[in-house]
Amino acid sequence: MSKIGIFFAPKGGSTEKVAKKIQAQLPDADLHCVADIEISEMLKYDKLILGIATIGKETWDQDYKKSGWDLKLPVVENTDFSGKTVALFGLGDSVTYGLNFVDAMGILGRTIKKQGGKLVGFTDTKDYNFTESQAIENDQFMGLPIDEDFEDEKTNERITQWIKELNDSML
Ligand SMILES: Cc1cc2nc3c(=O)[nH]c(=O)nc-3n(C[C@H](O)[C@H](O)[C@H](O)COP(=O)(O)O)c2cc1C
């Protein structure tokens, strides 16, 4: 079994908290904040778990720039991810931002796919209340959405279930 790299941003909030919970269930996995590394670091792993928070479009320029992914996304867009198996998780708020729920996970997922990565860990939408999301493909979320703002009581179970399914497709 090759090692898994977990890469997340931003630092210091719910995305980091969830990344640590995921690592706790995959003790062999390494954990990195995207803001602290070069994208080339990701290429050391064949199995990647990438975490990203969605910060709304209207504040994208101000807030998203601080996250780490904004600086690295142009590099991801020019990196070859073929041979990599990639699972995504996305932090969002399904109540306040129900029209853009976890959009950033979709933006990242499509970029990785375009660059040759194989996405795994899709999630059924039926357990979520939202209106629209750019993170949907074939009626499924392209990774695991987590809503720490309004559904934090569901987080642990969602992670456990997701990792159970990842065990078949990735680990
Ligand atoms: C200014 C702002 C804009 C946001 N826009 C969205 C959004 O468009 N879609 C969404 O699902 N969540 C949105 N959220 C919710 C965050 O993604 C959510 O609170 C997340 O847990 C933040 O992660 P962090 O604590 O790691 O920064 C927004 C939050 C803020 C503060």
Tab-separated table of C-alpha atoms and ligand atoms in Angstrom:
chain	number	residue	atom	x	y	z
A	1	MET	CA	0.000	0.000	0.000
A	2	SER	CA	1.550	3.292	-1.022
A	3	LYS	CA	1.370	6.266	1.293
A	4	ILE	CA	-1.461	8.807	1.152
A	5	GLY	CA	-0.866	12.561	1.178
A	6	ILE	CA	-3.578	14.777	2.648
A	7	PHE	CA	-3.298	18.411	1.471
A	8	PHE	CA	-5.684	21.059	2.723
A	9	ALA	CA	-6.269	24.830	2.833
A	10	PRO	CA	-7.054	27.182	4.389
A	11	LYS	CA	-5.225	26.786	7.654
A	12	GLY	CA	-6.591	27.275	11.149
A	13	GLY	CA	-10.322	26.716	10.563
A	14	SER	CA	-12.837	23.998	9.812
A	15	THR	CA	-10.927	22.655	6.812
A	16	GLU	CA	-7.874	21.965	8.964
A	17	LYS	CA	-10.052	20.436	11.692
A	18	VAL	CA	-11.660	18.061	9.186
A	19	ALA	CA	-8.286	17.234	7.598
A	20	LYS	CA	-7.021	16.179	11.025
A	21	LYS	CA	-10.103	14.049	11.637
A	22	ILE	CA	-9.508	12.315	8.312
A	23	GLN	CA	-5.853	11.735	9.160
A	24	ALA	CA	-6.858	10.282	12.529
A	25	GLN	CA	-8.691	7.555	10.622
A	26	LEU	CA	-5.769	7.055	8.227
A	27	PRO	CA	-2.803	7.184	10.605
A	28	ASP	CA	-0.366	6.289	7.849
A	29	ALA	CA	-1.255	9.389	5.831
A	30	ASP	CA	0.894	12.528	5.803
A	31	LEU	CA	-0.796	15.881	6.402
A	32	HIS	CA	0.249	19.145	4.703
A	33	CYS	CA	-1.237	22.618	4.404
A	34	VAL	CA	-1.248	23.714	0.769
A	35	ALA	CA	-0.028	27.169	1.765
A	36	ASP	CA	3.208	25.650	3.115
A	37	ILE	CA	4.227	23.429	0.210
A	38	GLU	CA	4.954	23.447	-3.497
A	39	ILE	CA	2.596	21.428	-5.686
A	40	SER	CA	5.563	19.212	-6.626
A	41	GLU	CA	5.320	17.817	-3.073
A	42	MET	CA	1.967	16.272	-4.053
A	43	LEU	CA	3.602	14.332	-6.850
A	44	LYS	CA	5.505	12.224	-4.303
A	45	TYR	CA	2.197	10.485	-3.550
A	46	ASP	CA	0.126	8.295	-5.858
A	47	LYS	CA	-2.872	8.643	-3.536
A	48	LEU	CA	-4.040	12.109	-2.592
A	49	ILE	CA	-6.787	13.523	-0.416
A	50	LEU	CA	-7.322	17.229	-1.126
A	51	GLY	CA	-9.414	19.525	1.080
A	52	ILE	CA	-10.699	22.972	0.128
A	53	ALA	CA	-13.168	25.479	1.611
A	54	THR	CA	-15.513	27.519	-0.564
A	55	ILE	CA	-15.434	31.240	-0.021
A	56	GLY	CA	-18.119	33.033	-2.035
A	57	LYS	CA	-17.448	34.515	-5.424
A	58	GLU	CA	-18.228	38.050	-4.330
A	59	THR	CA	-15.408	37.928	-1.805
A	60	TRP	CA	-13.284	35.519	-3.789
A	61	ASP	CA	-10.514	37.990	-4.454
A	62	GLN	CA	-10.219	39.180	-0.870
A	63	ASP	CA	-10.734	36.022	1.132
A	64	TYR	CA	-9.902	33.172	-1.189
A	65	LYS	CA	-6.465	34.614	-1.843
A	66	LYS	CA	-5.546	33.868	1.735
A	67	SER	CA	-6.421	30.201	1.490
A	68	GLY	CA	-3.362	28.786	-0.229
A	69	TRP	CA	-5.278	27.101	-3.056
A	70	ASP	CA	-5.651	30.363	-4.998
A	71	LEU	CA	-1.897	30.706	-5.270
A	72	LYS	CA	-1.407	27.058	-6.176
A	73	LEU	CA	-4.372	26.506	-8.522
A	74	PRO	CA	-2.554	27.957	-11.552
A	75	VAL	CA	0.234	25.449	-10.864
A	76	VAL	CA	-2.273	22.587	-10.526
A	77	GLU	CA	-3.666	23.658	-13.910
A	78	ASN	CA	-0.255	22.968	-15.413
A	79	THR	CA	0.673	19.816	-13.502
A	80	ASP	CA	0.264	16.276	-14.814
A	81	PHE	CA	-1.795	14.235	-12.373
A	82	SER	CA	-1.963	11.079	-14.486
A	83	GLY	CA	-1.478	7.963	-12.393
A	84	LYS	CA	-2.773	9.776	-9.294
A	85	THR	CA	-5.889	8.683	-7.446
A	86	VAL	CA	-7.483	11.718	-5.842
A	87	ALA	CA	-10.276	12.041	-3.280
A	88	LEU	CA	-11.657	15.485	-2.426
A	89	PHE	CA	-13.375	16.948	0.586
A	90	GLY	CA	-14.955	20.383	0.623
A	91	LEU	CA	-16.011	22.665	3.429
A	92	GLY	CA	-19.114	24.751	2.844
A	93	ASP	CA	-22.306	26.141	4.300
A	94	SER	CA	-25.437	24.614	2.794
A	95	VAL	CA	-27.823	27.103	4.435
A	96	THR	CA	-26.320	30.560	3.860
A	97	TYR	CA	-24.685	29.561	0.567
A	98	GLY	CA	-27.179	26.997	-0.736
A	99	LEU	CA	-26.756	28.267	-4.304
A	100	ASN	CA	-22.995	27.764	-4.252
A	101	PHE	CA	-22.602	24.859	-1.891
A	102	VAL	CA	-18.983	23.592	-1.904
A	103	ASP	CA	-18.423	25.057	-5.387
A	104	ALA	CA	-14.656	25.182	-4.890
A	105	MET	CA	-14.515	21.392	-4.539
A	106	GLY	CA	-15.978	21.172	-8.060
A	107	ILE	CA	-13.531	23.721	-9.459
A	108	LEU	CA	-10.584	21.824	-7.986
A	109	GLY	CA	-12.019	18.431	-8.997
A	110	ARG	CA	-12.501	19.431	-12.638
A	111	THR	CA	-8.975	20.824	-12.771
A	112	ILE	CA	-7.471	17.615	-11.372
A	113	LYS	CA	-9.525	15.513	-13.791
A	114	LYS	CA	-8.524	17.634	-16.769
A	115	GLN	CA	-4.903	17.129	-15.729
A	116	GLY	CA	-5.295	13.334	-15.806
A	117	GLY	CA	-6.072	12.518	-12.154
A	118	LYS	CA	-8.585	9.803	-11.295
A	119	LEU	CA	-11.246	11.095	-8.912
A	120	VAL	CA	-12.705	8.732	-6.316
A	121	GLY	CA	-14.835	9.182	-3.200
A	122	PHE	CA	-17.971	10.618	-4.813
A	123	THR	CA	-20.893	11.163	-2.412
A	124	ASP	CA	-24.644	10.811	-2.813
A	125	THR	CA	-26.486	14.161	-2.622
A	126	LYS	CA	-29.505	12.802	-0.775
A	127	ASP	CA	-28.142	13.461	2.708
A	128	TYR	CA	-27.679	17.202	1.957
A	129	ASN	CA	-30.061	20.165	1.713
A	130	PHE	CA	-28.852	22.706	-0.833
A	131	THR	CA	-30.084	24.309	-4.058
A	132	GLU	CA	-27.138	24.355	-6.442
A	133	SER	CA	-23.526	23.272	-6.469
A	134	GLN	CA	-20.730	23.312	-9.017
A	135	ALA	CA	-19.334	20.234	-7.280
A	136	ILE	CA	-21.878	17.847	-8.818
A	137	GLU	CA	-21.150	15.411	-11.603
A	138	ASN	CA	-23.532	12.639	-12.678
A	139	ASP	CA	-25.866	13.535	-9.780
A	140	GLN	CA	-23.155	12.997	-7.182
A	141	PHE	CA	-20.808	15.301	-5.286
A	142	MET	CA	-17.273	14.967	-6.632
A	143	GLY	CA	-16.004	14.343	-3.112
A	144	LEU	CA	-17.170	14.651	0.480
A	145	PRO	CA	-19.010	17.872	1.402
A	146	ILE	CA	-18.766	18.895	5.054
A	147	ASP	CA	-20.887	21.647	6.608
A	148	GLU	CA	-19.395	22.573	9.967
A	149	ASP	CA	-21.587	25.696	10.170
A	150	PHE	CA	-25.001	24.018	10.260
A	151	GLU	CA	-24.490	20.244	10.316
A	152	ASP	CA	-21.423	19.665	12.450
A	153	GLU	CA	-23.177	16.840	14.266
A	154	LYS	CA	-23.048	14.859	11.011
A	155	THR	CA	-19.335	15.372	10.355
A	156	ASN	CA	-17.863	12.382	12.196
A	157	GLU	CA	-20.304	9.905	10.685
A	158	ARG	CA	-19.849	11.399	7.207
A	159	ILE	CA	-16.061	11.046	7.454
A	160	THR	CA	-16.235	7.484	8.785
A	161	GLN	CA	-18.611	6.380	6.040
A	162	TRP	CA	-16.547	8.100	3.331
A	163	ILE	CA	-13.296	6.499	4.471
A	164	LYS	CA	-14.997	3.114	4.551
A	165	GLU	CA	-15.904	3.606	0.871
A	166	LEU	CA	-12.445	4.980	0.030
A	167	ASN	CA	-10.984	1.744	1.342
A	168	ASP	CA	-12.489	-0.027	-1.666
A	169	SER	CA	-11.642	2.542	-4.335
A	170	MET	CA	-8.333	3.958	-3.183
A	171	LEU	CA	-6.545	2.374	-0.279
B	1	LIG	C1	-17.167	35.263	3.045
B	1	LIG	C2	-17.610	33.828	3.011
B	1	LIG	C3	-18.110	33.305	1.832
B	1	LIG	C4	-18.527	31.948	1.793
B	1	LIG	N1	-19.028	31.434	0.623
B	1	LIG	C5	-19.423	30.146	0.568
B	1	LIG	C6	-19.937	29.598	-0.652
B	1	LIG	O1	-20.017	30.256	-1.693
B	1	LIG	N2	-20.335	28.286	-0.644
B	1	LIG	C7	-20.250	27.502	0.485
B	1	LIG	O2	-20.631	26.329	0.433
B	1	LIG	N3	-19.770	28.004	1.649
B	1	LIG	C8	-19.357	29.302	1.713
B	1	LIG	N4	-18.859	29.810	2.889
B	1	LIG	C9	-18.784	28.954	4.093
B	1	LIG	C10	-17.410	28.374	4.310
B	1	LIG	O3	-16.983	27.582	3.249
B	1	LIG	C11	-17.429	27.510	5.583
B	1	LIG	O4	-17.719	28.317	6.702
B	1	LIG	C12	-16.148	26.730	5.804
B	1	LIG	O5	-16.343	25.834	6.865
B	1	LIG	C13	-14.955	27.635	6.076
B	1	LIG	O6	-13.815	26.852	6.212
B	1	LIG	P1	-12.531	27.353	7.043
B	1	LIG	O7	-12.995	27.510	8.470
B	1	LIG	O8	-11.498	26.304	6.874
B	1	LIG	O9	-12.146	28.665	6.420
B	1	LIG	C14	-18.435	31.140	2.950
B	1	LIG	C15	-17.908	31.681	4.137
B	1	LIG	C16	-17.494	32.998	4.173
B	1	LIG	C17	-16.938	33.557	5.454
